[in-house]
Amino acid sequence: MFITFAVVFINTSKMEIVRTVSNIKELCAQARNEGKTVGLVPTMGALHAGHISLIDRARKENDIVVVSVFVNPTQFNNPEDLRTYPRTEEADCEKLQAAGVDFAFIPTVEEIYPEEDTRVFDLGQVAEVMEGAMRPGHFNGVAQIVSRLFAMTNPTRAYFGEKDFQQIAVIRRMAQLEGFNDLDIVACPIKREPDGLALSSRNVRLTAHQREVAPAIHATLASSVNDAASMTVAQVTQSVIDKINAYEEMEVEYYQIVNPITMQPIAEWSEAPDGIAVGCITVYLGDVRLIDNIKYNLK
Ligand code: PAF
C-alpha cells in the first residue's frame, strides 16, 4: 500500500514588525556588518500581487528583505487623495509574513518626519514632465521619503515597479544626487490582472462598472504598438487619447510617448534610444486616477 504525502510549503520564519527609525537602522546595519545583502521594497501598503512580485524578486536576490509600509504625506499634492488612500495594515502584515519578509518597517508620520522636511531636490528634466507637471511637489516628496529610507536601511538593492515608470527615473536621479552609488535600483515589470488592468492599490476604489471598462486602457495601449509601424508619433498619441476618451467613463489626463531615459516626449520614432520608446498614460475614471504605460520596440 502506498501512502502519498503532500508537501506544502509554509513560511514559518517569523517576520519582525519594526516601528522606529532607530530600530530599522540597527537591524539593517547589523545585517550588513554580518556581510548580508539587504533588499528594500518601499511601499505605501494596500499590498497586492504587484508588490508581492517585487518582494519575491528581492527574496531571491538578497539575504534579508525589508518592506516599508508608509503612506508618505509629502508626496500627495491632493489632500483628498491622501485621506482616501487605502490603509490596510493587518492584511498587509499577513501578506508580508506569507511572502517571507524579514522586517516590515511600519513607522508613523511623526517617526519619519519629526520635523518638516524642507529639502528641495534638483531632480531636473526627468521630473518636469507628465506626473511632475500634473502633480507639483509629488516627485520632491517621493525623493524625500525614498532618500530617508535608503539612508535608514542602506540597502544593497531597492525594488520599484515599472507601472510608475517616471518615478524610477526620478529615484535614480535622486540616488545620483545624494551619492547612493553602491545601491542597485531594480526596475520590475508591471503586474496585470488577467484582463490586462495594471495592478494598483487604487483599483479597489473603482465601481463595478468602472472596473469593467478599465481594461480598455491597457488594450488600447497594446494595440497602439502595432500602429507605430504605419503612423507618426503624433498620430499614435492622438489615436490612443481618442479611443480612451470615447468611453464615457474615462478621461485621459495625458498620454505622452517619451524617451525612456530622459522622459522627454519624442516627436519622431527615430528619436527613441536603441529603438525603445515608452508611452505613459494617466486616466481618470470618476475621481480614481490610474496610470499605466507601454513599450514601443521599434527595432
Ligand atoms: O510607489 C510608491 O508606492 C511610492 O511612491 C513609494 C516609492 C513607496 C514612496 O512613497
PDB file of C-alpha atoms and ligand atoms in Angstrom:
ATOM      1  CA  MET A   1       0.000   0.000   0.000  1.00  0.00           C
ATOM      2  CA  PHE A   2       1.344   3.399  -0.958  1.00  0.00           C
ATOM      3  CA  ILE A   3       0.847   6.473   1.174  1.00  0.00           C
ATOM      4  CA  THR A   4       1.255   9.807  -0.595  1.00  0.00           C
ATOM      5  CA  PHE A   5       2.467  12.773   1.383  1.00  0.00           C
ATOM      6  CA  ALA A   6       1.656  16.216   0.074  1.00  0.00           C
ATOM      7  CA  VAL A   7       4.472  18.612   0.836  1.00  0.00           C
ATOM      8  CA  VAL A   8       3.055  22.048   1.444  1.00  0.00           C
ATOM      9  CA  PHE A   9       5.469  24.961   1.794  1.00  0.00           C
ATOM     10  CA  ILE A  10       4.549  27.098   4.744  1.00  0.00           C
ATOM     11  CA  ASN A  11       6.741  30.025   5.614  1.00  0.00           C
ATOM     12  CA  THR A  12       7.474  29.549   9.294  1.00  0.00           C
ATOM     13  CA  SER A  13      10.218  32.140   9.829  1.00  0.00           C
ATOM     14  CA  LYS A  14       8.900  34.992  11.937  1.00  0.00           C
ATOM     15  CA  MET A  15       8.694  38.439  10.437  1.00  0.00           C
ATOM     16  CA  GLU A  16       9.554  41.331  12.719  1.00  0.00           C
ATOM     17  CA  ILE A  17       7.388  44.447  12.658  1.00  0.00           C
ATOM     18  CA  VAL A  18       9.625  47.462  13.188  1.00  0.00           C
ATOM     19  CA  ARG A  19       8.105  50.825  14.145  1.00  0.00           C
ATOM     20  CA  THR A  20      11.078  53.062  14.823  1.00  0.00           C
ATOM     21  CA  VAL A  21      13.815  54.536  12.680  1.00  0.00           C
ATOM     22  CA  SER A  22      16.497  53.671  15.235  1.00  0.00           C
ATOM     23  CA  ASN A  23      15.419  50.021  15.284  1.00  0.00           C
ATOM     24  CA  ILE A  24      15.341  49.554  11.496  1.00  0.00           C
ATOM     25  CA  LYS A  25      18.712  51.316  11.198  1.00  0.00           C
ATOM     26  CA  GLU A  26      20.207  48.995  13.791  1.00  0.00           C
ATOM     27  CA  LEU A  27      18.770  45.800  12.279  1.00  0.00           C
ATOM     28  CA  CYS A  28      19.934  46.661   8.763  1.00  0.00           C
ATOM     29  CA  ALA A  29      23.378  47.814   9.937  1.00  0.00           C
ATOM     30  CA  GLN A  30      23.777  44.538  11.831  1.00  0.00           C
ATOM     31  CA  ALA A  31      22.852  42.539   8.716  1.00  0.00           C
ATOM     32  CA  ARG A  32      25.304  44.488   6.552  1.00  0.00           C
ATOM     33  CA  ASN A  33      28.050  44.110   9.184  1.00  0.00           C
ATOM     34  CA  GLU A  34      27.498  40.359   9.050  1.00  0.00           C
ATOM     35  CA  GLY A  35      28.148  40.535   5.300  1.00  0.00           C
ATOM     36  CA  LYS A  36      24.485  40.004   4.374  1.00  0.00           C
ATOM     37  CA  THR A  37      22.786  41.665   1.432  1.00  0.00           C
ATOM     38  CA  VAL A  38      19.661  43.726   2.126  1.00  0.00           C
ATOM     39  CA  GLY A  39      16.812  44.131  -0.372  1.00  0.00           C
ATOM     40  CA  LEU A  40      14.427  47.048   0.236  1.00  0.00           C
ATOM     41  CA  VAL A  41      10.907  47.222  -1.183  1.00  0.00           C
ATOM     42  CA  PRO A  42       9.364  50.637  -0.406  1.00  0.00           C
ATOM     43  CA  THR A  43       5.535  50.607  -0.469  1.00  0.00           C
ATOM     44  CA  MET A  44       2.578  52.637   0.692  1.00  0.00           C
ATOM     45  CA  GLY A  45       0.742  49.479   1.767  1.00  0.00           C
ATOM     46  CA  ALA A  46      -2.605  48.224   0.417  1.00  0.00           C
ATOM     47  CA  LEU A  47      -0.466  45.431  -0.910  1.00  0.00           C
ATOM     48  CA  HIS A  48      -1.403  43.440  -3.999  1.00  0.00           C
ATOM     49  CA  ALA A  49       0.241  40.867  -6.244  1.00  0.00           C
ATOM     50  CA  GLY A  50       2.332  43.595  -7.894  1.00  0.00           C
ATOM     51  CA  HIS A  51       4.042  44.354  -4.575  1.00  0.00           C
ATOM     52  CA  ILE A  52       4.413  40.641  -3.856  1.00  0.00           C
ATOM     53  CA  SER A  53       6.239  40.180  -7.176  1.00  0.00           C
ATOM     54  CA  LEU A  54       8.775  42.842  -6.075  1.00  0.00           C
ATOM     55  CA  ILE A  55       9.162  41.085  -2.725  1.00  0.00           C
ATOM     56  CA  ASP A  56       9.611  37.689  -4.414  1.00  0.00           C
ATOM     57  CA  ARG A  57      12.371  39.147  -6.552  1.00  0.00           C
ATOM     58  CA  ALA A  58      14.018  40.777  -3.515  1.00  0.00           C
ATOM     59  CA  ARG A  59      13.722  37.460  -1.639  1.00  0.00           C
ATOM     60  CA  LYS A  60      15.562  35.624  -4.443  1.00  0.00           C
ATOM     61  CA  GLU A  61      18.338  38.173  -4.701  1.00  0.00           C
ATOM     62  CA  ASN A  62      19.090  39.106  -1.062  1.00  0.00           C
ATOM     63  CA  ASP A  63      19.740  37.581   2.349  1.00  0.00           C
ATOM     64  CA  ILE A  64      17.433  39.984   4.166  1.00  0.00           C
ATOM     65  CA  VAL A  65      14.242  41.585   2.826  1.00  0.00           C
ATOM     66  CA  VAL A  66      12.858  44.813   4.276  1.00  0.00           C
ATOM     67  CA  VAL A  67       9.477  46.163   3.183  1.00  0.00           C
ATOM     68  CA  SER A  68       8.436  49.630   4.263  1.00  0.00           C
ATOM     69  CA  VAL A  69       4.718  50.378   4.558  1.00  0.00           C
ATOM     70  CA  PHE A  70       4.256  54.120   4.828  1.00  0.00           C
ATOM     71  CA  VAL A  71       1.704  56.420   3.217  1.00  0.00           C
ATOM     72  CA  ASN A  72       4.042  59.331   2.664  1.00  0.00           C
ATOM     73  CA  PRO A  73       2.137  62.608   3.102  1.00  0.00           C
ATOM     74  CA  THR A  74       4.783  64.759   1.423  1.00  0.00           C
ATOM     75  CA  GLN A  75       4.174  63.182  -1.987  1.00  0.00           C
ATOM     76  CA  PHE A  76       0.419  63.875  -2.046  1.00  0.00           C
ATOM     77  CA  ASN A  77      -0.405  67.186  -3.647  1.00  0.00           C
ATOM     78  CA  ASN A  78      -4.111  66.466  -3.207  1.00  0.00           C
ATOM     79  CA  PRO A  79      -5.273  66.206   0.451  1.00  0.00           C
ATOM     80  CA  GLU A  80      -8.356  64.219  -0.572  1.00  0.00           C
ATOM     81  CA  ASP A  81      -6.165  61.622  -2.307  1.00  0.00           C
ATOM     82  CA  LEU A  82      -4.081  61.314   0.895  1.00  0.00           C
ATOM     83  CA  ARG A  83      -7.214  60.992   3.027  1.00  0.00           C
ATOM     84  CA  THR A  84      -8.795  58.288   0.880  1.00  0.00           C
ATOM     85  CA  TYR A  85      -5.599  56.306   0.193  1.00  0.00           C
ATOM     86  CA  PRO A  86      -6.365  52.722   1.346  1.00  0.00           C
ATOM     87  CA  ARG A  87      -4.777  51.739   4.665  1.00  0.00           C
ATOM     88  CA  THR A  88      -4.907  48.005   5.385  1.00  0.00           C
ATOM     89  CA  GLU A  89      -2.113  47.277   7.870  1.00  0.00           C
ATOM     90  CA  GLU A  90      -3.386  43.987   9.247  1.00  0.00           C
ATOM     91  CA  ALA A  91      -3.954  42.405   5.836  1.00  0.00           C
ATOM     92  CA  ASP A  92      -0.611  43.830   4.653  1.00  0.00           C
ATOM     93  CA  CYS A  93       1.246  42.190   7.536  1.00  0.00           C
ATOM     94  CA  GLU A  94      -0.307  38.803   6.756  1.00  0.00           C
ATOM     95  CA  LYS A  95       0.810  39.102   3.141  1.00  0.00           C
ATOM     96  CA  LEU A  96       4.311  40.200   4.131  1.00  0.00           C
ATOM     97  CA  GLN A  97       4.666  37.314   6.572  1.00  0.00           C
ATOM     98  CA  ALA A  98       3.484  34.835   3.902  1.00  0.00           C
ATOM     99  CA  ALA A  99       5.942  36.319   1.387  1.00  0.00           C
ATOM    100  CA  GLY A 100       8.878  35.622   3.701  1.00  0.00           C
ATOM    101  CA  VAL A 101       9.762  39.223   4.577  1.00  0.00           C
ATOM    102  CA  ASP A 102      12.258  39.637   7.430  1.00  0.00           C
ATOM    103  CA  PHE A 103      11.425  43.160   8.556  1.00  0.00           C
ATOM    104  CA  ALA A 104       8.186  45.076   7.933  1.00  0.00           C
ATOM    105  CA  PHE A 105       9.019  48.698   8.640  1.00  0.00           C
ATOM    106  CA  ILE A 106       5.748  50.460   9.540  1.00  0.00           C
ATOM    107  CA  PRO A 107       6.501  53.852  11.082  1.00  0.00           C
ATOM    108  CA  THR A 108       4.165  56.746  11.933  1.00  0.00           C
ATOM    109  CA  VAL A 109       4.389  60.087  10.137  1.00  0.00           C
ATOM    110  CA  GLU A 110       5.926  61.647  13.285  1.00  0.00           C
ATOM    111  CA  GLU A 111       8.595  58.943  13.355  1.00  0.00           C
ATOM    112  CA  ILE A 112       9.656  59.643   9.780  1.00  0.00           C
ATOM    113  CA  TYR A 113       9.226  63.409   9.891  1.00  0.00           C
ATOM    114  CA  PRO A 114       9.863  64.613  13.457  1.00  0.00           C
ATOM    115  CA  GLU A 115      10.426  67.952  11.770  1.00  0.00           C
ATOM    116  CA  GLU A 116       9.183  69.188   8.421  1.00  0.00           C
ATOM    117  CA  ASP A 117      11.364  68.023   5.534  1.00  0.00           C
ATOM    118  CA  THR A 118      12.195  71.213   3.663  1.00  0.00           C
ATOM    119  CA  ARG A 119      14.709  69.689   1.276  1.00  0.00           C
ATOM    120  CA  VAL A 120      14.182  70.569  -2.376  1.00  0.00           C
ATOM    121  CA  PHE A 121      15.860  68.167  -4.788  1.00  0.00           C
ATOM    122  CA  ASP A 122      17.219  69.285  -8.114  1.00  0.00           C
ATOM    123  CA  LEU A 123      15.530  66.443  -9.971  1.00  0.00           C
ATOM    124  CA  GLY A 124      15.989  68.024 -13.383  1.00  0.00           C
ATOM    125  CA  GLN A 125      14.178  67.278 -16.595  1.00  0.00           C
ATOM    126  CA  VAL A 126      13.020  63.750 -15.694  1.00  0.00           C
ATOM    127  CA  ALA A 127      10.739  65.269 -13.060  1.00  0.00           C
ATOM    128  CA  GLU A 128       9.423  68.203 -15.088  1.00  0.00           C
ATOM    129  CA  VAL A 129       7.004  66.442 -17.448  1.00  0.00           C
ATOM    130  CA  MET A 130       3.914  64.210 -17.055  1.00  0.00           C
ATOM    131  CA  GLU A 131       3.438  63.382 -13.333  1.00  0.00           C
ATOM    132  CA  GLY A 132       5.849  66.179 -12.463  1.00  0.00           C
ATOM    133  CA  ALA A 133       3.789  68.711 -14.393  1.00  0.00           C
ATOM    134  CA  MET A 134       0.403  67.397 -13.224  1.00  0.00           C
ATOM    135  CA  ARG A 135       1.289  66.868  -9.550  1.00  0.00           C
ATOM    136  CA  PRO A 136       3.518  69.735  -8.412  1.00  0.00           C
ATOM    137  CA  GLY A 137       5.726  68.697  -5.482  1.00  0.00           C
ATOM    138  CA  HIS A 138       4.892  64.997  -5.875  1.00  0.00           C
ATOM    139  CA  PHE A 139       8.320  63.854  -7.005  1.00  0.00           C
ATOM    140  CA  ASN A 140      10.088  66.026  -4.454  1.00  0.00           C
ATOM    141  CA  GLY A 141       8.035  64.221  -1.798  1.00  0.00           C
ATOM    142  CA  VAL A 142       8.969  60.840  -3.313  1.00  0.00           C
ATOM    143  CA  ALA A 143      12.641  61.883  -3.244  1.00  0.00           C
ATOM    144  CA  GLN A 144      12.294  62.952   0.412  1.00  0.00           C
ATOM    145  CA  ILE A 145      10.877  59.645   1.609  1.00  0.00           C
ATOM    146  CA  VAL A 146      12.955  57.338  -0.587  1.00  0.00           C
ATOM    147  CA  SER A 147      16.196  59.120   0.327  1.00  0.00           C
ATOM    148  CA  ARG A 148      15.299  58.692   4.020  1.00  0.00           C
ATOM    149  CA  LEU A 149      14.501  55.001   3.521  1.00  0.00           C
ATOM    150  CA  PHE A 150      17.778  54.475   1.647  1.00  0.00           C
ATOM    151  CA  ALA A 151      19.724  56.226   4.429  1.00  0.00           C
ATOM    152  CA  MET A 152      17.989  54.201   7.163  1.00  0.00           C
ATOM    153  CA  THR A 153      18.270  50.771   5.602  1.00  0.00           C
ATOM    154  CA  ASN A 154      21.429  51.143   3.492  1.00  0.00           C
ATOM    155  CA  PRO A 155      20.098  48.507   1.081  1.00  0.00           C
ATOM    156  CA  THR A 156      22.154  46.526  -1.394  1.00  0.00           C
ATOM    157  CA  ARG A 157      19.226  46.674  -3.813  1.00  0.00           C
ATOM    158  CA  ALA A 158      15.911  48.549  -3.902  1.00  0.00           C
ATOM    159  CA  TYR A 159      12.918  47.375  -5.946  1.00  0.00           C
ATOM    160  CA  PHE A 160      10.353  49.516  -7.770  1.00  0.00           C
ATOM    161  CA  GLY A 161       7.534  48.629 -10.161  1.00  0.00           C
ATOM    162  CA  GLU A 162       7.575  49.894 -13.737  1.00  0.00           C
ATOM    163  CA  LYS A 163       3.936  50.965 -13.525  1.00  0.00           C
ATOM    164  CA  ASP A 164       5.388  54.138 -12.025  1.00  0.00           C
ATOM    165  CA  PHE A 165       7.845  54.355 -14.880  1.00  0.00           C
ATOM    166  CA  GLN A 166       8.765  58.016 -14.447  1.00  0.00           C
ATOM    167  CA  GLN A 167       9.165  57.568 -10.686  1.00  0.00           C
ATOM    168  CA  ILE A 168      12.031  55.128 -11.278  1.00  0.00           C
ATOM    169  CA  ALA A 169      13.919  57.712 -13.355  1.00  0.00           C
ATOM    170  CA  VAL A 170      13.340  60.290 -10.612  1.00  0.00           C
ATOM    171  CA  ILE A 171      14.615  57.913  -7.920  1.00  0.00           C
ATOM    172  CA  ARG A 172      17.715  57.143  -9.997  1.00  0.00           C
ATOM    173  CA  ARG A 173      18.345  60.880 -10.265  1.00  0.00           C
ATOM    174  CA  MET A 174      17.852  61.366  -6.505  1.00  0.00           C
ATOM    175  CA  ALA A 175      20.218  58.462  -5.781  1.00  0.00           C
ATOM    176  CA  GLN A 176      22.844  60.069  -8.006  1.00  0.00           C
ATOM    177  CA  LEU A 177      22.402  63.475  -6.314  1.00  0.00           C
ATOM    178  CA  GLU A 178      22.577  62.006  -2.815  1.00  0.00           C
ATOM    179  CA  GLY A 179      25.525  59.720  -3.528  1.00  0.00           C
ATOM    180  CA  PHE A 180      23.759  56.360  -3.152  1.00  0.00           C
ATOM    181  CA  ASN A 181      26.205  54.985  -5.669  1.00  0.00           C
ATOM    182  CA  ASP A 182      26.570  51.395  -4.488  1.00  0.00           C
ATOM    183  CA  LEU A 183      22.876  50.778  -4.400  1.00  0.00           C
ATOM    184  CA  ASP A 184      21.281  48.844  -7.248  1.00  0.00           C
ATOM    185  CA  ILE A 185      17.878  50.252  -8.233  1.00  0.00           C
ATOM    186  CA  VAL A 186      15.952  47.358  -9.738  1.00  0.00           C
ATOM    187  CA  ALA A 187      13.027  48.090 -12.090  1.00  0.00           C
ATOM    188  CA  CYS A 188      10.452  45.277 -12.133  1.00  0.00           C
ATOM    189  CA  PRO A 189       7.801  44.618 -14.814  1.00  0.00           C
ATOM    190  CA  ILE A 190       4.164  45.680 -14.394  1.00  0.00           C
ATOM    191  CA  LYS A 191       1.842  43.027 -12.967  1.00  0.00           C
ATOM    192  CA  ARG A 192      -1.585  42.867 -14.563  1.00  0.00           C
ATOM    193  CA  GLU A 193      -4.991  41.347 -13.887  1.00  0.00           C
ATOM    194  CA  PRO A 194      -5.891  38.582 -16.381  1.00  0.00           C
ATOM    195  CA  ASP A 195      -7.917  41.188 -18.338  1.00  0.00           C
ATOM    196  CA  GLY A 196      -4.881  43.481 -18.626  1.00  0.00           C
ATOM    197  CA  LEU A 197      -5.632  46.120 -15.978  1.00  0.00           C
ATOM    198  CA  ALA A 198      -2.365  47.100 -14.255  1.00  0.00           C
ATOM    199  CA  LEU A 199      -2.462  46.177 -10.565  1.00  0.00           C
ATOM    200  CA  SER A 200      -2.803  49.259  -8.389  1.00  0.00           C
ATOM    201  CA  SER A 201      -3.847  49.957  -4.812  1.00  0.00           C
ATOM    202  CA  ARG A 202      -6.316  52.435  -6.303  1.00  0.00           C
ATOM    203  CA  ASN A 203      -8.221  49.722  -8.255  1.00  0.00           C
ATOM    204  CA  VAL A 204     -10.270  48.878  -5.138  1.00  0.00           C
ATOM    205  CA  ARG A 205     -11.871  52.323  -5.429  1.00  0.00           C
ATOM    206  CA  LEU A 206     -13.333  51.590  -8.866  1.00  0.00           C
ATOM    207  CA  THR A 207     -17.080  50.907  -9.037  1.00  0.00           C
ATOM    208  CA  ALA A 208     -18.102  47.590 -10.616  1.00  0.00           C
ATOM    209  CA  HIS A 209     -18.878  49.400 -13.851  1.00  0.00           C
ATOM    210  CA  GLN A 210     -15.614  51.398 -13.879  1.00  0.00           C
ATOM    211  CA  ARG A 211     -13.734  48.159 -13.201  1.00  0.00           C
ATOM    212  CA  GLU A 212     -15.407  46.643 -16.288  1.00  0.00           C
ATOM    213  CA  VAL A 213     -14.227  49.382 -18.639  1.00  0.00           C
ATOM    214  CA  ALA A 214     -10.773  49.960 -17.078  1.00  0.00           C
ATOM    215  CA  PRO A 215      -9.027  47.114 -19.002  1.00  0.00           C
ATOM    216  CA  ALA A 216      -9.600  49.170 -22.170  1.00  0.00           C
ATOM    217  CA  ILE A 217      -6.649  51.322 -21.067  1.00  0.00           C
ATOM    218  CA  HIS A 218      -4.117  48.518 -21.491  1.00  0.00           C
ATOM    219  CA  ALA A 219      -5.952  47.054 -24.522  1.00  0.00           C
ATOM    220  CA  THR A 220      -5.740  50.427 -26.298  1.00  0.00           C
ATOM    221  CA  LEU A 221      -2.073  50.901 -25.425  1.00  0.00           C
ATOM    222  CA  ALA A 222      -1.211  47.352 -26.507  1.00  0.00           C
ATOM    223  CA  SER A 223      -2.956  47.710 -29.865  1.00  0.00           C
ATOM    224  CA  SER A 224      -1.242  51.070 -30.467  1.00  0.00           C
ATOM    225  CA  VAL A 225       2.088  49.226 -30.568  1.00  0.00           C
ATOM    226  CA  ASN A 226       1.045  47.775 -33.943  1.00  0.00           C
ATOM    227  CA  ASP A 227       0.162  51.266 -35.212  1.00  0.00           C
ATOM    228  CA  ALA A 228       3.719  52.507 -34.677  1.00  0.00           C
ATOM    229  CA  ALA A 229       4.811  50.893 -37.966  1.00  0.00           C
ATOM    230  CA  SER A 230       2.392  52.944 -40.049  1.00  0.00           C
ATOM    231  CA  MET A 231       1.645  56.072 -38.035  1.00  0.00           C
ATOM    232  CA  THR A 232       3.633  59.021 -36.725  1.00  0.00           C
ATOM    233  CA  VAL A 233       4.228  59.593 -33.002  1.00  0.00           C
ATOM    234  CA  ALA A 234       1.627  62.380 -33.023  1.00  0.00           C
ATOM    235  CA  GLN A 235      -0.937  60.189 -34.781  1.00  0.00           C
ATOM    236  CA  VAL A 236      -0.459  57.262 -32.368  1.00  0.00           C
ATOM    237  CA  THR A 237      -0.681  59.644 -29.399  1.00  0.00           C
ATOM    238  CA  GLN A 238      -3.917  61.204 -30.636  1.00  0.00           C
ATOM    239  CA  SER A 239      -5.444  57.863 -31.548  1.00  0.00           C
ATOM    240  CA  VAL A 240      -4.824  56.470 -28.029  1.00  0.00           C
ATOM    241  CA  ILE A 241      -6.350  59.587 -26.437  1.00  0.00           C
ATOM    242  CA  ASP A 242      -9.399  59.483 -28.748  1.00  0.00           C
ATOM    243  CA  LYS A 243     -10.047  55.766 -28.243  1.00  0.00           C
ATOM    244  CA  ILE A 244      -9.942  56.005 -24.456  1.00  0.00           C
ATOM    245  CA  ASN A 245     -11.913  59.245 -24.288  1.00  0.00           C
ATOM    246  CA  ALA A 246     -14.584  57.559 -26.431  1.00  0.00           C
ATOM    247  CA  TYR A 247     -15.586  55.675 -23.277  1.00  0.00           C
ATOM    248  CA  GLU A 248     -17.985  57.878 -21.386  1.00  0.00           C
ATOM    249  CA  GLU A 249     -16.477  56.766 -18.034  1.00  0.00           C
ATOM    250  CA  MET A 250     -12.867  57.630 -18.869  1.00  0.00           C
ATOM    251  CA  GLU A 251     -10.924  60.819 -19.369  1.00  0.00           C
ATOM    252  CA  VAL A 252      -7.279  60.897 -20.355  1.00  0.00           C
ATOM    253  CA  GLU A 253      -5.246  63.397 -18.355  1.00  0.00           C
ATOM    254  CA  TYR A 254      -2.183  62.928 -20.557  1.00  0.00           C
ATOM    255  CA  TYR A 255      -0.691  60.461 -22.974  1.00  0.00           C
ATOM    256  CA  GLN A 256       2.912  61.059 -23.965  1.00  0.00           C
ATOM    257  CA  ILE A 257       5.359  58.908 -25.873  1.00  0.00           C
ATOM    258  CA  VAL A 258       8.759  59.567 -24.338  1.00  0.00           C
ATOM    259  CA  ASN A 259      12.441  58.762 -24.388  1.00  0.00           C
ATOM    260  CA  PRO A 260      12.668  56.189 -21.552  1.00  0.00           C
ATOM    261  CA  ILE A 261      15.872  57.685 -20.163  1.00  0.00           C
ATOM    262  CA  THR A 262      15.208  61.428 -20.281  1.00  0.00           C
ATOM    263  CA  MET A 263      11.388  61.161 -20.035  1.00  0.00           C
ATOM    264  CA  GLN A 264      11.162  63.878 -22.697  1.00  0.00           C
ATOM    265  CA  PRO A 265       8.440  63.475 -25.337  1.00  0.00           C
ATOM    266  CA  ILE A 266       9.736  62.372 -28.725  1.00  0.00           C
ATOM    267  CA  ALA A 267       8.498  63.895 -31.976  1.00  0.00           C
ATOM    268  CA  GLU A 268       9.787  61.142 -34.307  1.00  0.00           C
ATOM    269  CA  TRP A 269      10.178  57.405 -33.732  1.00  0.00           C
ATOM    270  CA  SER A 270      13.830  57.779 -34.795  1.00  0.00           C
ATOM    271  CA  GLU A 271      14.459  59.753 -31.562  1.00  0.00           C
ATOM    272  CA  ALA A 272      13.838  56.627 -29.438  1.00  0.00           C
ATOM    273  CA  PRO A 273      17.180  55.485 -27.984  1.00  0.00           C
ATOM    274  CA  ASP A 274      18.021  51.907 -29.109  1.00  0.00           C
ATOM    275  CA  GLY A 275      14.623  51.882 -30.788  1.00  0.00           C
ATOM    276  CA  ILE A 276      12.713  51.896 -27.491  1.00  0.00           C
ATOM    277  CA  ALA A 277      10.094  54.494 -26.607  1.00  0.00           C
ATOM    278  CA  VAL A 278       7.564  54.361 -23.783  1.00  0.00           C
ATOM    279  CA  GLY A 279       4.003  55.653 -23.857  1.00  0.00           C
ATOM    280  CA  CYS A 280       2.861  56.911 -20.444  1.00  0.00           C
ATOM    281  CA  ILE A 281      -0.787  57.497 -19.667  1.00  0.00           C
ATOM    282  CA  THR A 282      -2.946  58.807 -16.852  1.00  0.00           C
ATOM    283  CA  VAL A 283      -6.687  58.262 -16.998  1.00  0.00           C
ATOM    284  CA  TYR A 284      -9.454  59.402 -14.670  1.00  0.00           C
ATOM    285  CA  LEU A 285     -12.357  57.041 -14.032  1.00  0.00           C
ATOM    286  CA  GLY A 286     -14.606  59.265 -11.944  1.00  0.00           C
ATOM    287  CA  ASP A 287     -12.210  60.526  -9.281  1.00  0.00           C
ATOM    288  CA  VAL A 288      -9.925  57.489  -9.473  1.00  0.00           C
ATOM    289  CA  ARG A 289      -6.677  58.311 -11.216  1.00  0.00           C
ATOM    290  CA  LEU A 290      -4.988  55.326 -12.886  1.00  0.00           C
ATOM    291  CA  ILE A 291      -1.618  55.244 -14.574  1.00  0.00           C
ATOM    292  CA  ASP A 292      -0.116  52.758 -17.000  1.00  0.00           C
ATOM    293  CA  ASN A 293       2.483  52.580 -19.748  1.00  0.00           C
ATOM    294  CA  ILE A 294       3.580  50.567 -22.745  1.00  0.00           C
ATOM    295  CA  LYS A 295       6.873  49.981 -24.542  1.00  0.00           C
ATOM    296  CA  TYR A 296       7.237  50.591 -28.276  1.00  0.00           C
ATOM    297  CA  ASN A 297      10.064  48.450 -29.607  1.00  0.00           C
ATOM    298  CA  LEU A 298      10.897  49.945 -32.984  1.00  0.00           C
ATOM    299  CA  LYS A 299      13.830  47.725 -33.882  1.00  0.00           C
TER     300      LYS A 299
HETATM  301  O1  PAF B   1       5.456  53.924  -5.497  1.00  0.00           O
HETATM  302  C1  PAF B   1       5.104  54.083  -4.307  1.00  0.00           C
HETATM  303  O2  PAF B   1       4.315  53.313  -3.743  1.00  0.00           O
HETATM  304  C2  PAF B   1       5.650  55.281  -3.539  1.00  0.00           C
HETATM  305  O3  PAF B   1       5.803  56.378  -4.366  1.00  0.00           O
HETATM  306  C3  PAF B   1       6.967  54.970  -2.799  1.00  0.00           C
HETATM  307  C4  PAF B   1       8.077  54.645  -3.769  1.00  0.00           C
HETATM  308  C5  PAF B   1       6.737  53.804  -1.845  1.00  0.00           C
HETATM  309  C6  PAF B   1       7.390  56.186  -1.978  1.00  0.00           C
HETATM  310  O4  PAF B   1       6.424  56.521  -1.046  1.00  0.00           O
END
